Tab-separated table of C-alpha atoms and ligand atoms in Angstrom:
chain	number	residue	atom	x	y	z
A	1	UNK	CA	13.843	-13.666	7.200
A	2	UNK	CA	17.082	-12.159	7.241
A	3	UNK	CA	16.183	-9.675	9.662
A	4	UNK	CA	15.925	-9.787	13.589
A	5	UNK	CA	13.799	-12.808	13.930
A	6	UNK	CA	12.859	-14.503	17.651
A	7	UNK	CA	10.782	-17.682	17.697
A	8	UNK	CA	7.662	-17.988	20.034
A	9	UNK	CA	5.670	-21.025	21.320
A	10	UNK	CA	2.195	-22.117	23.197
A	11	UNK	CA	0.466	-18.787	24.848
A	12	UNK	CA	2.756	-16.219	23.260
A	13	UNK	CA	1.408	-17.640	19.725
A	14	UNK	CA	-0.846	-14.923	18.089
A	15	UNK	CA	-4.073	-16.305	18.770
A	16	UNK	CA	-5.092	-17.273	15.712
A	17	UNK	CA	-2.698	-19.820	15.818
A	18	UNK	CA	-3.255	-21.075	19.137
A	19	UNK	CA	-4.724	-24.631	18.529
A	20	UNK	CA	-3.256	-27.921	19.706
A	21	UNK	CA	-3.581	-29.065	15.503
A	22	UNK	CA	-1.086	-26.102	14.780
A	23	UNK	CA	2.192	-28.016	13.571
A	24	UNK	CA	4.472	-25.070	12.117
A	25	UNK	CA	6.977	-22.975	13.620
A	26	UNK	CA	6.337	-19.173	14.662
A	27	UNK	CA	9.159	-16.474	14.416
A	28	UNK	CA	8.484	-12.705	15.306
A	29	UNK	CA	9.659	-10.188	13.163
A	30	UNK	CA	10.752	-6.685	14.495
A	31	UNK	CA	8.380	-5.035	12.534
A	32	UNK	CA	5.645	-2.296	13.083
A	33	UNK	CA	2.202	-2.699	11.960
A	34	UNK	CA	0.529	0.303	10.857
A	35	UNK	CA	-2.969	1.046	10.992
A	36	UNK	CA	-3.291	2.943	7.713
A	37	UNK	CA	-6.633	4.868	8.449
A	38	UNK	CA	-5.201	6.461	11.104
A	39	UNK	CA	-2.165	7.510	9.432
A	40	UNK	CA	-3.611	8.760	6.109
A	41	UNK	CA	-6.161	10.943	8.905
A	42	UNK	CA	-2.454	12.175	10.867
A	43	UNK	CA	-1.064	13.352	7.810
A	44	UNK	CA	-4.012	14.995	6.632
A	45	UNK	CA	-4.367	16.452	9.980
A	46	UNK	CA	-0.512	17.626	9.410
A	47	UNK	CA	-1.435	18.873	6.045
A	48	UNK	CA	-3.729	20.995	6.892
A	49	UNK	CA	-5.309	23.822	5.048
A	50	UNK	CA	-2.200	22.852	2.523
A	51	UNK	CA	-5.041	20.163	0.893
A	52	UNK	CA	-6.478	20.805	-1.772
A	53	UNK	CA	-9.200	18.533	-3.806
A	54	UNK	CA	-9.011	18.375	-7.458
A	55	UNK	CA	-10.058	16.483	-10.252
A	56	UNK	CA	-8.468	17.505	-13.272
A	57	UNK	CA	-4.477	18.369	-12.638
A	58	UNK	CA	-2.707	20.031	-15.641
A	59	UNK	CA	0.632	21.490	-16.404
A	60	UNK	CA	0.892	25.151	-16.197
A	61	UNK	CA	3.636	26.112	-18.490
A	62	UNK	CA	5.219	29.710	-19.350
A	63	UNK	CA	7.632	30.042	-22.348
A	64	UNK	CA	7.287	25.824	-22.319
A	65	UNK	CA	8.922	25.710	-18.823
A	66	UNK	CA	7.099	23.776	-16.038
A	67	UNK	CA	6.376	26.255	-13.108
A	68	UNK	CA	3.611	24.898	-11.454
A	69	UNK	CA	0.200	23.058	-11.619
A	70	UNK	CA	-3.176	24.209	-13.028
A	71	UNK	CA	-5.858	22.040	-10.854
A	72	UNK	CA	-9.371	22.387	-11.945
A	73	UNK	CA	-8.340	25.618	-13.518
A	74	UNK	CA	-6.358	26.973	-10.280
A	75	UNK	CA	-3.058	28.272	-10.840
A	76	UNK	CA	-0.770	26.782	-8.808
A	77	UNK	CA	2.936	28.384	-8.911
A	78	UNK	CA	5.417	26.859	-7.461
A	79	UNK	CA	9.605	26.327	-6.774
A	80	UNK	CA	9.134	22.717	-6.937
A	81	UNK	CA	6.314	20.499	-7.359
A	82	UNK	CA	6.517	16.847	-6.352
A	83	UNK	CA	4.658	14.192	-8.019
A	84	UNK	CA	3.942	11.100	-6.131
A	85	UNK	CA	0.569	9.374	-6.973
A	86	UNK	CA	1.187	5.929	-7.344
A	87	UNK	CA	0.292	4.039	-9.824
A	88	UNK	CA	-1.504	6.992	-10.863
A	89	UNK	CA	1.472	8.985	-11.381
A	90	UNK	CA	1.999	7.632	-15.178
A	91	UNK	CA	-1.102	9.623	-16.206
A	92	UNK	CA	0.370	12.569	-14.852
A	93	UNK	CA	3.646	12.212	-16.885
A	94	UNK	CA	1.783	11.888	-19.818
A	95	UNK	CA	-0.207	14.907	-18.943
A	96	UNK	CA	3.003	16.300	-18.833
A	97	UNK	CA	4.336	15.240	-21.910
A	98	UNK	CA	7.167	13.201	-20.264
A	99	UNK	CA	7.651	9.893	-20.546
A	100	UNK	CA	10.529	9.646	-17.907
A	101	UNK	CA	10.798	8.439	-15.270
A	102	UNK	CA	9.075	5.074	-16.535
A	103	UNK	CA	6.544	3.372	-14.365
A	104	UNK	CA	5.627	-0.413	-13.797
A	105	UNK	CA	2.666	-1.996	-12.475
A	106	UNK	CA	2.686	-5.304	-11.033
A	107	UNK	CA	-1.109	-6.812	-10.600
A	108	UNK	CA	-2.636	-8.677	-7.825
A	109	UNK	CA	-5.648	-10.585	-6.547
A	110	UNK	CA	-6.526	-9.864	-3.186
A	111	UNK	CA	-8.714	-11.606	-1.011
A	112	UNK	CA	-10.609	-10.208	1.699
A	113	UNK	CA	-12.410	-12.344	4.556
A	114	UNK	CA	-14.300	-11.104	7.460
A	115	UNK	CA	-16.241	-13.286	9.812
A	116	UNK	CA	-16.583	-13.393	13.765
A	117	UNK	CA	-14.343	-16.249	13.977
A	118	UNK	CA	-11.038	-14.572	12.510
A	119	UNK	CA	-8.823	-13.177	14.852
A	120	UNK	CA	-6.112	-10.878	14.442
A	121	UNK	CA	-3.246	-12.441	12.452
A	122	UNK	CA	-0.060	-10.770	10.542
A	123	UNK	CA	2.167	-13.124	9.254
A	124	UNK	CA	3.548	-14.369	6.478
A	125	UNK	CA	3.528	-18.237	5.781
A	126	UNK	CA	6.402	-19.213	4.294
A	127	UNK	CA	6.440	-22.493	1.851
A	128	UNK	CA	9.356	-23.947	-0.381
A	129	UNK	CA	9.292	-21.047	-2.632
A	130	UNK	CA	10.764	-17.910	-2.633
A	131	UNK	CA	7.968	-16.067	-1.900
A	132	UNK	CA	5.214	-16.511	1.534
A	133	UNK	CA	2.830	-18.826	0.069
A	134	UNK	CA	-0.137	-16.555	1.791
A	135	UNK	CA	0.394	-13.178	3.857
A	136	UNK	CA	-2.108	-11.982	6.016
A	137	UNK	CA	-2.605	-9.164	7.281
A	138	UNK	CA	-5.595	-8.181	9.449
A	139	UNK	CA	-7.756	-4.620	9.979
A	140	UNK	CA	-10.799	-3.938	12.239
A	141	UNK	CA	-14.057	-3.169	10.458
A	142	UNK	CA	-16.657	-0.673	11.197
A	143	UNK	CA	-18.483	-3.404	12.581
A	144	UNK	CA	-16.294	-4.549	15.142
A	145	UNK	CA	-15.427	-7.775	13.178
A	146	UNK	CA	-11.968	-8.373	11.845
A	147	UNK	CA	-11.012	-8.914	8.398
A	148	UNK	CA	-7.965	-10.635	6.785
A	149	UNK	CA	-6.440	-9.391	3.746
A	150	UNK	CA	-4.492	-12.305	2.054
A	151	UNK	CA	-2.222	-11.746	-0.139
A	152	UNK	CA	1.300	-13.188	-0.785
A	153	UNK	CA	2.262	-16.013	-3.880
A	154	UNK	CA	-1.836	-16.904	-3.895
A	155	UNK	CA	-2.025	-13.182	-4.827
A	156	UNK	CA	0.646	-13.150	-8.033
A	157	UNK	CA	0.651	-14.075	-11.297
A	158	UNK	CA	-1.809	-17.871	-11.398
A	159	UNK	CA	-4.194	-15.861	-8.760
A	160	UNK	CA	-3.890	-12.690	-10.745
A	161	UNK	CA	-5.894	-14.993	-13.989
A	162	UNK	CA	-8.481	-16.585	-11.553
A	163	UNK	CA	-12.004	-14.957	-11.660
A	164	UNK	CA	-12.659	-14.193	-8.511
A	165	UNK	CA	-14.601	-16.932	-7.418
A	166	UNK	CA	-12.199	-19.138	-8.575
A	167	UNK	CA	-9.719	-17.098	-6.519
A	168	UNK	CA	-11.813	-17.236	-2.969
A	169	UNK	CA	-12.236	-20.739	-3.595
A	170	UNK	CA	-8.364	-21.229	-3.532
A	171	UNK	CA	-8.117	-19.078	-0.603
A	172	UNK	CA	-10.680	-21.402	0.993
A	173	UNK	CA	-8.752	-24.360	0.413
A	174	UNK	CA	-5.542	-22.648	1.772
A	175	UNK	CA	-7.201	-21.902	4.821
A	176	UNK	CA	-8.455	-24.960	5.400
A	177	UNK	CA	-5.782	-26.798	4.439
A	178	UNK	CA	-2.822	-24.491	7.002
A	179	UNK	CA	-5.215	-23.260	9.913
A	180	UNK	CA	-8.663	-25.593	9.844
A	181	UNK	CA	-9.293	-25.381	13.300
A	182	UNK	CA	-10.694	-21.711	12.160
A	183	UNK	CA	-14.728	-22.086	11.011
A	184	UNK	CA	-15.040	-20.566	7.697
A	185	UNK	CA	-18.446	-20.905	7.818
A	186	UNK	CA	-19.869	-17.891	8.495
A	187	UNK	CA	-16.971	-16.007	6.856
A	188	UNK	CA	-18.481	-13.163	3.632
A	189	UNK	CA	-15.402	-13.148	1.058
A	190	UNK	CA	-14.117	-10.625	-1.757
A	191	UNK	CA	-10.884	-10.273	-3.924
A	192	UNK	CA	-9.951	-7.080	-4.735
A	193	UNK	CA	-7.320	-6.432	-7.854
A	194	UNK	CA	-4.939	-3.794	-7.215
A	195	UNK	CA	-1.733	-2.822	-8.565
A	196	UNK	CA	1.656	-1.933	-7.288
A	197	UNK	CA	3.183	0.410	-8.889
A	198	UNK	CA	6.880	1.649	-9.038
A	199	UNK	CA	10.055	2.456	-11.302
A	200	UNK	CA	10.147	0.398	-14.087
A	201	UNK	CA	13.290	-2.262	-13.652
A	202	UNK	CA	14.894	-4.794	-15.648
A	203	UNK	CA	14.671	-8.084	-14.298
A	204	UNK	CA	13.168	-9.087	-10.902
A	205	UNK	CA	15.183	-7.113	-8.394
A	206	UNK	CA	13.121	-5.395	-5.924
A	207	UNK	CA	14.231	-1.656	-4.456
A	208	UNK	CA	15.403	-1.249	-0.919
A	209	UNK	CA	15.128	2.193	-1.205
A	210	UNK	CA	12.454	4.703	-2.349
A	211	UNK	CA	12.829	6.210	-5.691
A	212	UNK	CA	12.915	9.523	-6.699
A	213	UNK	CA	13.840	11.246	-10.158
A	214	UNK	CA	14.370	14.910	-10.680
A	215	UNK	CA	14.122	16.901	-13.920
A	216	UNK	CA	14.069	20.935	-13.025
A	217	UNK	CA	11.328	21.609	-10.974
A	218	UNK	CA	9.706	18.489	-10.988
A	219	UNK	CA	10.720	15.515	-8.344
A	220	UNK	CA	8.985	12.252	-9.257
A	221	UNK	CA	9.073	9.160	-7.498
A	222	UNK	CA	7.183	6.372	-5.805
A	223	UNK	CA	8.245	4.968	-2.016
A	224	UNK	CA	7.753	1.135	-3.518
A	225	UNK	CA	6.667	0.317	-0.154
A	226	UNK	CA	4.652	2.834	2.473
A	227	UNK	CA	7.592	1.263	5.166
A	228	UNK	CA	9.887	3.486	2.425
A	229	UNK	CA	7.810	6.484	2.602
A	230	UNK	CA	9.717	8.653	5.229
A	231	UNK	CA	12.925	7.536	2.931
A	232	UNK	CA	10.811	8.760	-0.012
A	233	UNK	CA	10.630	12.259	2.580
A	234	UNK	CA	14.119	12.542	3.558
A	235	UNK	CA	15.120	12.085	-0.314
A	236	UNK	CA	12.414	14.864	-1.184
A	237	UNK	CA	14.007	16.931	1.813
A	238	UNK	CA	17.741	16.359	0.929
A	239	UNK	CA	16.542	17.447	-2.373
A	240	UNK	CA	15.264	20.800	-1.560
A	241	UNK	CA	18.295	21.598	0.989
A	242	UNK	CA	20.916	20.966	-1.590
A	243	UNK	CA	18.815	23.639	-3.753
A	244	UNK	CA	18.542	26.401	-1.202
A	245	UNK	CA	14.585	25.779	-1.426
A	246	UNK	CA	12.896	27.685	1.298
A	247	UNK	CA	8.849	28.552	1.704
A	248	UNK	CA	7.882	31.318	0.274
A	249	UNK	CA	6.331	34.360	2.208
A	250	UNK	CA	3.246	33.012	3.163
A	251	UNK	CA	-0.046	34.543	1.863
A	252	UNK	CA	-3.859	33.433	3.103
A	253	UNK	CA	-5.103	30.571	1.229
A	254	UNK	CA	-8.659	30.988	-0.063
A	255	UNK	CA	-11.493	28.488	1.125
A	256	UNK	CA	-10.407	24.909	-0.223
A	257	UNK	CA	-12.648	22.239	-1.675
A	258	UNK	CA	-10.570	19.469	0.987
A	259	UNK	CA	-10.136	15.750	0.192
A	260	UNK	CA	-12.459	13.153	2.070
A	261	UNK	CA	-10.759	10.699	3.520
A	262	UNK	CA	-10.484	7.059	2.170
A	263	UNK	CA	-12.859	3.973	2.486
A	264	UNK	CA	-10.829	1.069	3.050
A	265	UNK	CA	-11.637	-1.707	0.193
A	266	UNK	CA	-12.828	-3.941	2.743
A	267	UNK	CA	-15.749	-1.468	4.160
A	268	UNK	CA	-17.133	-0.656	0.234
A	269	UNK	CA	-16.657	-4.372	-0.039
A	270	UNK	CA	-17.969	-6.270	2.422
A	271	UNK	CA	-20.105	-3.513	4.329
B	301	FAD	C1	-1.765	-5.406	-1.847
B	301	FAD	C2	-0.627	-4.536	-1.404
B	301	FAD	C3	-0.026	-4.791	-0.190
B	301	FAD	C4	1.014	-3.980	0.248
B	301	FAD	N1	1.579	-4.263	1.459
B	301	FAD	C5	2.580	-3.476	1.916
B	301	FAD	C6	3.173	-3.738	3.192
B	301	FAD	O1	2.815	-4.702	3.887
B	301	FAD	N2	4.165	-2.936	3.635
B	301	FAD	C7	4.597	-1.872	2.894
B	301	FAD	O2	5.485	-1.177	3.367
B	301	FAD	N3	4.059	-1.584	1.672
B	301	FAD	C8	3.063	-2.361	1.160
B	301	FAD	N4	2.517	-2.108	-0.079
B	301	FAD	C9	3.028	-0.973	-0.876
B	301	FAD	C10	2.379	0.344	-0.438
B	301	FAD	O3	0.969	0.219	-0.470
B	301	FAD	C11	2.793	1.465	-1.395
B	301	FAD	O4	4.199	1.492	-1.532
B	301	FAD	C12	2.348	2.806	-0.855
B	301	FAD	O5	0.949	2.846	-0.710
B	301	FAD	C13	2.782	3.906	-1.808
B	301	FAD	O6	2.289	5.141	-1.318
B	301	FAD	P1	1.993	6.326	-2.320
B	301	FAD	O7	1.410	7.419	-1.499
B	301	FAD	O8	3.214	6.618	-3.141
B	301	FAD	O9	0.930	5.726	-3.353
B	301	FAD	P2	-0.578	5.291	-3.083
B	301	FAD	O10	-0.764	4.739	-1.719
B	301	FAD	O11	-0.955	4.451	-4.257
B	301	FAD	O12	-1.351	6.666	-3.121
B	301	FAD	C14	-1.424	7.438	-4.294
B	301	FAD	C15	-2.639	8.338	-4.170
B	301	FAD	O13	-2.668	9.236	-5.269
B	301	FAD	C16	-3.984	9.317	-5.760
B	301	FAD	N5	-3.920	9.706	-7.177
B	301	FAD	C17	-3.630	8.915	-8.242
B	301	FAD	N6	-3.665	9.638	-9.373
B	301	FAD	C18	-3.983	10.912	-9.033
B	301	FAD	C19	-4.167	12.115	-9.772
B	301	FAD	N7	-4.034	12.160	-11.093
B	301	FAD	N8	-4.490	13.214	-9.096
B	301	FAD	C20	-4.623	13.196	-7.745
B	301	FAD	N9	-4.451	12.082	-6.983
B	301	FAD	C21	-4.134	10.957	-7.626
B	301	FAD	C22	-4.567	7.934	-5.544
B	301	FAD	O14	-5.978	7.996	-5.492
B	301	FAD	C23	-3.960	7.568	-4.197
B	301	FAD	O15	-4.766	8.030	-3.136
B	301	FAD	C24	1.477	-2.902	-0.558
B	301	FAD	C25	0.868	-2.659	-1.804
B	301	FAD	C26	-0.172	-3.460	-2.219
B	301	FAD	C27	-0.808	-3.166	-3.547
């Protein structure tokens, strides 16, 4: 709330929110929505023949120095190599034999809604505590329906030990209880638990920036938010640049095994 907000009213509510029972007040944040699909597909599409599929990832090590990455037995040599997968990136580190930079996880319970009456929503509701008491955030489906993805302080810690039915039960009564002018009735439900993951920190401070370690060869880091991932770049890039790291002459790649791409939860969900 401490950025650029500007309050709307009547038609230029998002729809969702456009019922005469509506009592709250609507500010507009100056901030992009992504459509994540399409993004993870441009950078794969940027990537190129660079993309390699692998299961097993392994240190490859000469005279106990790090110099590249053996995946699924490939040799991979290289000046640096830059580790950034999430919250799976502490598996990695152990692989490694490192135990530096730590990483944290923080849990939540999703909850994902689709019905024909939800329409497109992305807002955070903000109660007496600290943190939005729901955010929602909303993504088309394959069949043409929307879905909400509701997250927020119903998401943290007392959602985090609800079952799940327990959980959509309590996103139920949210809904009904902030917006129940929307019919729920016809609405299929699912919670998904997922982590965050990023540097481990002492107390509850959260970064502003992305985070990136470096130990010879190896960078490690995590963005902490995917609005922080072209910081997480430029850091990466600065990195390189202030070590005179250029490509190296480049030599034909063999055929690939290549990555699919992603199912969102919400499709493997809630087909
Ligand atoms: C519920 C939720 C809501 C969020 N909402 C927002 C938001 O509104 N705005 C925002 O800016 N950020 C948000 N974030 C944070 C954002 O999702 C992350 O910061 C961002 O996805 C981090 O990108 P990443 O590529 O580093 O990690 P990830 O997106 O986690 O990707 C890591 C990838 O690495 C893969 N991987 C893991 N281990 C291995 C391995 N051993 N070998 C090969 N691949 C591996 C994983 O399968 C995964 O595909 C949210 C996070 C959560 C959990």
């Amino acid at each position: 709330m401490r950025g650029r907000v500007d309050q709307v009213k009547g038609d230029q509510l998002p729809p969702a929110l456009q019922d005469k029972r509506f009592k709250g007040k609507v500010y507009r944040l100056a901030e992009l929505v992504v459509d994540v699909p399409s993004l993870i597909q441009r950078l794969a599409d940027l990537a190129g023949d660079g993309l390699l599929a692998g299961q097993a990832i392994e240190p490859f090590l000469e005279d106990g120095i790090l110099v590249g990455l053996k995946v699924d037995g490939r040799e991979i040599r290289a000046q640096r190599i830059v580790l950034s997968a999430g919250a799976g990136t502490a598996a990695l580190l152990e692989a490694l034999g490192l135990t530096q930079p730590a990483m944290q996880r923080r849990p939540l319970h999703m909850i994902i809604a689709k019905g024909p009456s939800l329409k497109p929503l992305y807002a955070h509701c903000l109660g007496g505590g600290t943190k939005p008491r729901v955010t929602v955030t909303t993504h088309p489906a394959a069949d043409g329906q929307w879905v909400w993805y509701l997250g927020g302080d119903i998401a943290e810690a007392e959602g985090v030990a609800r079952e799940p039915a327990e959980q959509i039960a309590t996103a139920q009564k949210e809904l009904r209880q902030l917006l129940p002018w929307i019919d729920l009735s016809t609405t299929q439900w699912a919670t998904l638990r997922v982590d965050r993951a990023e540097p481990l920190q002492s107390g509850l401070t959260r970064p502003d920036n992305a985070f990136l370690a470096e130990q010879g060869r190896l960078l490690v880091g995590w963005p902490t938010k995917l609005a922080l991932a072209p910081d997480f770049a430029d850091r990466v890039i600065a990195s390189l640049a202030r070590d005179g790291i250029q490509p190296g002459p480049a030599a034909p790649l063999p055929e690939l095994p290549k990555p699919p791409m992603g199912v969102p939860a919400w499709e493997q969900l809630l087909p």
